Coordinates of N, CA and C in Angstrom, one line a residue:
X917 N -224.9 -118.5 161.9 CA -225.3 -117.9 160.6 C -225.3 -116.4 160.7
X918 N -225.7 -115.8 161.8 CA -225.7 -114.4 162.0 C -224.3 -113.8 162.0
X919 N -223.4 -114.6 162.6 CA -222.0 -114.2 162.6 C -221.4 -114.1 161.2
X920 N -221.8 -115.1 160.4 CA -221.3 -115.2 159.0 C -221.9 -114.0 158.2
X921 N -223.1 -113.6 158.4 CA -223.8 -112.5 157.8 C -223.0 -111.2 158.1
X922 N -222.7 -111.0 159.4 CA -222.0 -109.8 159.8 C -220.6 -109.7 159.2
X923 N -219.9 -110.8 159.1 CA -218.6 -110.8 158.5 C -218.7 -110.5 157.0
X924 N -219.7 -111.0 156.4 CA -219.9 -110.8 155.0 C -220.2 -109.3 154.7
X925 N -221.0 -108.7 155.6 CA -221.4 -107.3 155.4 C -220.1 -106.4 155.7
X926 N -219.4 -106.8 156.7 CA -218.1 -106.1 157.1 C -217.1 -106.1 155.9
X927 N -217.0 -107.3 155.3 CA -216.0 -107.5 154.2 C -216.5 -106.7 153.0
X928 N -217.8 -106.7 152.7 CA -218.3 -105.9 151.6 C -218.1 -104.4 151.8
X929 N -218.3 -103.9 153.0 CA -218.1 -102.5 153.3 C -216.6 -102.1 153.1
X930 N -215.7 -103.0 153.6 CA -214.3 -102.7 153.4 C -213.9 -102.7 152.0
X931 N -214.4 -103.7 151.2 CA -214.2 -103.7 149.8 C -214.7 -102.5 149.0
X932 N -215.9 -102.1 149.3 CA -216.5 -100.9 148.6 C -215.7 -99.7 149.0
X933 N -215.4 -99.5 150.3 CA -214.6 -98.3 150.7 C -213.3 -98.2 150.0
X934 N -212.6 -99.4 149.9 CA -211.3 -99.4 149.3 C -211.4 -99.1 147.8
X935 N -212.4 -99.7 147.2 CA -212.5 -99.5 145.7 C -212.8 -98.0 145.4
X936 N -213.6 -97.4 146.2 CA -213.9 -96.0 146.0 C -212.7 -95.1 146.3
X937 N -212.0 -95.4 147.4 CA -210.9 -94.5 147.8 C -209.7 -94.7 146.9
X938 N -209.6 -95.7 146.0 CA -208.4 -95.9 145.2 C -208.5 -95.1 143.9
X939 N -209.5 -94.4 143.7 CA -209.6 -93.6 142.4 C -208.6 -92.4 142.5
X940 N -208.0 -92.1 141.4 CA -207.0 -91.1 141.3 C -207.6 -89.7 141.6
X941 N -206.8 -88.9 142.3 CA -207.3 -87.5 142.6 C -206.8 -86.6 141.5
X942 N -207.6 -85.6 141.2 CA -207.3 -84.6 140.2 C -206.3 -83.7 140.8
X943 N -205.2 -83.4 140.0 CA -204.2 -82.5 140.5 C -204.7 -81.0 140.2
X944 N -204.7 -80.3 141.3 CA -205.1 -78.8 141.2 C -203.8 -78.0 141.4
X945 N -203.2 -77.5 140.3 CA -202.0 -76.7 140.3 C -202.4 -75.3 140.5
X946 N -201.6 -74.5 141.3 CA -201.8 -73.1 141.4 C -201.6 -72.4 140.0
X947 N -202.3 -71.3 139.8 CA -202.2 -70.6 138.6 C -200.8 -70.0 138.3
X948 N -200.2 -69.6 139.4 CA -198.9 -69.0 139.3 C -197.8 -70.0 139.7
X949 N -197.0 -70.4 138.7 CA -195.9 -71.3 139.0 C -194.6 -70.7 138.5
X950 N -193.5 -71.2 138.9 CA -192.2 -70.6 138.4 C -192.1 -71.0 136.9
X951 N -191.8 -70.0 136.1 CA -191.7 -70.3 134.6 C -190.6 -71.4 134.3
X952 N -189.5 -71.4 135.0 CA -188.5 -72.4 134.8 C -188.9 -73.8 135.1
X953 N -190.0 -74.0 135.8 CA -190.5 -75.4 136.1 C -191.0 -76.1 134.8
X954 N -191.5 -75.3 133.9 CA -192.0 -75.8 132.6 C -191.1 -75.7 131.4
X955 N -190.0 -75.0 131.6 CA -189.0 -74.7 130.6 C -188.3 -76.0 130.2
X956 N -188.2 -76.3 128.9 CA -187.6 -77.6 128.4 C -186.1 -77.6 128.8
X957 N -185.6 -78.8 128.9 CA -184.2 -79.0 129.2 C -183.7 -80.3 128.6
X958 N -182.6 -80.4 127.9 CA -182.2 -81.6 127.3 C -181.9 -82.7 128.3
X959 N -182.3 -83.9 128.0 CA -182.0 -85.0 128.9 C -180.5 -85.4 128.8
X960 N -180.0 -86.1 129.9 CA -178.6 -86.5 129.8 C -178.4 -87.7 130.8
X961 N -177.4 -88.4 130.6 CA -177.0 -89.5 131.4 C -176.2 -88.9 132.6
X962 N -176.6 -89.3 133.8 CA -175.9 -88.8 135.0 C -174.7 -89.8 135.3
X963 N -175.0 -91.0 135.5 CA -174.0 -92.0 135.7 C -174.7 -93.4 135.6
X964 N -173.9 -94.3 135.0 CA -174.4 -95.7 134.9 C -175.8 -95.7 134.2
X965 N -176.8 -96.3 134.9 CA -178.1 -96.4 134.3 C -179.1 -95.3 134.8
X966 N -178.6 -94.2 135.3 CA -179.4 -93.1 135.8 C -179.3 -91.9 134.9
X967 N -180.5 -91.4 134.5 CA -180.7 -90.4 133.5 C -181.5 -89.2 134.1
X968 N -181.2 -88.0 133.6 CA -182.1 -86.8 133.9 C -183.0 -86.6 132.8
X969 N -184.3 -86.6 133.1 CA -185.4 -86.5 132.0 C -186.3 -85.4 132.4
X970 N -186.0 -84.5 133.3 CA -186.9 -83.5 133.8 C -186.9 -82.2 133.0
X971 N -187.4 -81.1 133.5 CA -187.5 -79.8 132.9 C -186.2 -79.0 133.4
X972 N -186.2 -77.8 133.1 CA -185.1 -76.9 133.4 C -184.9 -76.9 135.0
X973 N -186.0 -76.8 135.7 CA -185.9 -76.6 137.1 C -186.7 -77.6 138.0
X974 N -187.2 -78.6 137.4 CA -187.9 -79.7 138.1 C -187.2 -81.0 137.7
X975 N -186.6 -81.7 138.7 CA -185.9 -82.9 138.4 C -186.8 -84.1 138.3
X976 N -186.6 -84.9 137.2 CA -187.2 -86.2 137.0 C -186.1 -87.1 136.6
X977 N -186.1 -88.3 137.1 CA -185.0 -89.2 136.9 C -185.5 -90.5 136.3
X978 N -184.8 -91.1 135.4 CA -185.1 -92.4 134.8 C -184.0 -93.3 135.2
X979 N -184.3 -94.5 135.8 CA -183.4 -95.5 136.1 C -183.8 -96.7 135.2
X980 N -182.8 -97.1 134.3 CA -183.1 -98.2 133.4 C -182.6 -99.5 134.0
X981 N -183.5 -100.6 133.8 CA -183.1 -101.9 134.3 C -183.6 -102.9 133.2
X982 N -183.0 -104.1 133.3 CA -183.4 -105.1 132.3 C -184.9 -105.6 132.6
X983 N -185.4 -105.3 133.7 CA -186.8 -105.8 134.1 C -187.8 -104.7 133.9
X984 N -187.4 -103.5 133.4 CA -188.3 -102.4 133.3 C -187.7 -101.2 133.9
X985 N -188.1 -100.0 133.5 CA -187.5 -98.8 133.9 C -188.3 -98.2 135.1
X986 N -187.6 -97.3 135.8 CA -188.2 -96.6 137.0 C -188.1 -95.1 136.7
X987 N -189.3 -94.4 136.8 CA -189.3 -93.0 136.7 C -189.6 -92.4 138.0
X988 N -188.7 -91.4 138.4 CA -188.8 -90.8 139.7 C -189.2 -89.3 139.5
X989 N -190.4 -89.0 139.9 CA -191.0 -87.6 139.8 C -191.5 -87.4 138.4
X990 N -192.5 -86.5 138.2 CA -193.0 -86.2 136.9 C -193.2 -84.7 136.7
X991 N -192.8 -83.9 137.7 CA -193.0 -82.4 137.5 C -194.4 -82.0 137.4
X992 N -194.7 -80.9 136.7 CA -196.1 -80.4 136.6 C -196.9 -81.3 135.7
X993 N -198.2 -81.1 135.8 CA -199.1 -81.8 134.9 C -198.8 -81.7 133.4
X994 N -198.4 -80.6 133.0 CA -198.1 -80.4 131.6 C -196.7 -80.8 131.2
X995 N -196.0 -81.5 132.1 CA -194.6 -82.0 131.8 C -194.6 -83.4 131.1
X996 N -195.7 -84.0 131.0 CA -195.8 -85.4 130.5 C -195.2 -85.5 129.1
X997 N -195.5 -84.6 128.2 CA -195.0 -84.7 126.9 C -193.5 -84.5 126.9
X998 N -193.0 -83.5 127.6 CA -191.6 -83.2 127.7 C -190.8 -84.5 128.2
X999 N -191.3 -85.1 129.3 CA -190.7 -86.3 129.9 C -190.7 -87.4 128.9
X1000 N -191.8 -87.6 128.2 CA -191.9 -88.7 127.2 C -190.8 -88.4 126.1
X1001 N -190.8 -87.2 125.6 CA -189.8 -86.8 124.5 C -188.4 -87.0 125.0
X1002 N -188.1 -86.6 126.3 CA -186.8 -86.7 126.8 C -186.3 -88.2 126.9
X1003 N -187.3 -89.0 127.3 CA -187.0 -90.5 127.4 C -186.7 -91.0 126.0
X1004 N -187.5 -90.6 125.0 CA -187.3 -91.1 123.7 C -186.0 -90.6 123.1
X1005 N -185.6 -89.3 123.4 CA -184.4 -88.7 122.9 C -183.2 -89.6 123.4
X1006 N -183.3 -90.1 124.6 CA -182.2 -90.9 125.2 C -182.2 -92.3 124.6
X1007 N -183.2 -92.7 123.7 CA -183.2 -94.0 123.1 C -184.0 -95.0 123.9
X1008 N -184.8 -94.6 124.8 CA -185.7 -95.5 125.6 C -187.1 -95.3 125.2
X1009 N -188.0 -96.2 125.6 CA -189.4 -96.1 125.4 C -190.1 -95.9 126.7
X1010 N -191.1 -95.0 126.7 CA -191.9 -94.7 127.9 C -192.6 -96.0 128.4
X1011 N -193.0 -96.8 127.4 CA -193.8 -98.0 127.7 C -192.9 -99.0 128.5
X1012 N -191.6 -98.8 128.5 CA -190.8 -99.7 129.3 C -190.7 -99.3 130.7
X1013 N -191.3 -98.2 131.1 CA -191.3 -97.8 132.5 C -192.4 -98.6 133.2
X1014 N -191.9 -99.3 134.3 CA -192.8 -100.2 135.0 C -193.1 -99.7 136.4
X1015 N -192.3 -98.7 136.9 CA -192.5 -98.2 138.3 C -192.4 -96.7 138.2
X1016 N -193.4 -96.1 138.9 CA -193.4 -94.6 139.0 C -193.3 -94.3 140.5
X1017 N -192.3 -93.4 140.8 CA -192.1 -93.0 142.2 C -192.1 -91.5 142.3
X1018 N -192.3 -91.0 143.5 CA -192.2 -89.6 143.8 C -191.5 -89.4 145.0
X1019 N -190.8 -88.3 145.1 CA -190.0 -88.0 146.3 C -190.8 -87.1 147.3
X1020 N -191.9 -86.5 146.8 CA -192.8 -85.7 147.6 C -194.2 -85.7 147.0
X1021 N -195.2 -85.6 147.8 CA -196.5 -85.5 147.4 C -197.0 -84.1 147.1
X1022 N -196.2 -83.4 146.3 CA -196.5 -82.0 145.9 C -196.8 -82.0 144.5
X1023 N -197.6 -81.0 144.0 CA -198.0 -81.0 142.6 C -196.8 -80.8 141.7
X1024 N -195.7 -80.2 142.1 CA -194.6 -80.0 141.2 C -193.7 -81.2 141.2
X1025 N -194.0 -82.3 141.9 CA -193.3 -83.5 141.8 C -194.1 -84.7 141.2
X1026 N -195.4 -84.6 141.2 CA -196.2 -85.7 140.7 C -197.4 -85.2 139.8
X1027 N -197.3 -84.0 139.3 CA -198.4 -83.5 138.5 C -198.7 -84.3 137.3
X1028 N -197.7 -84.9 136.7 CA -198.0 -85.7 135.4 C -198.1 -87.2 135.7
X1029 N -198.2 -87.6 136.9 CA -198.2 -89.1 137.2 C -199.3 -89.8 136.4
X1030 N -200.5 -89.3 136.5 CA -201.7 -89.9 135.9 C -201.5 -90.0 134.4
X1031 N -201.0 -88.9 133.8 CA -200.8 -88.9 132.3 C -199.7 -89.9 131.9
X1032 N -198.6 -89.9 132.7 CA -197.5 -90.9 132.4 C -198.0 -92.3 132.5
X1033 N -198.8 -92.6 133.6 CA -199.3 -93.9 133.8 C -200.2 -94.4 132.7
X1034 N -201.0 -93.5 132.2 CA -201.9 -93.8 131.0 C -201.1 -94.0 129.8

């Protein structure tokens, strides 16, 4: 009985730790960023089902598939609206995006991840 109690307590602690640690972190961007990182840029098809949907100087890519789209990188936190508009301009819906990926865990690559996810 005592062994069962200890296992239950251990499982509960692991569950609680995991639940707390999975909360999204707030992105803290530096005050000074490169102006071209937020400058709008028209989206375009690169090849096949690969599209550029980023800003002038921060690359974001959309891969379209029949099972849902994949967005790679989201630029700065304030890039969410630009990315959404770029995807719409190409004739796609942001809601069709099923996978979000990043190439680096830097604020200039994943700043808008939470906004895009929502």
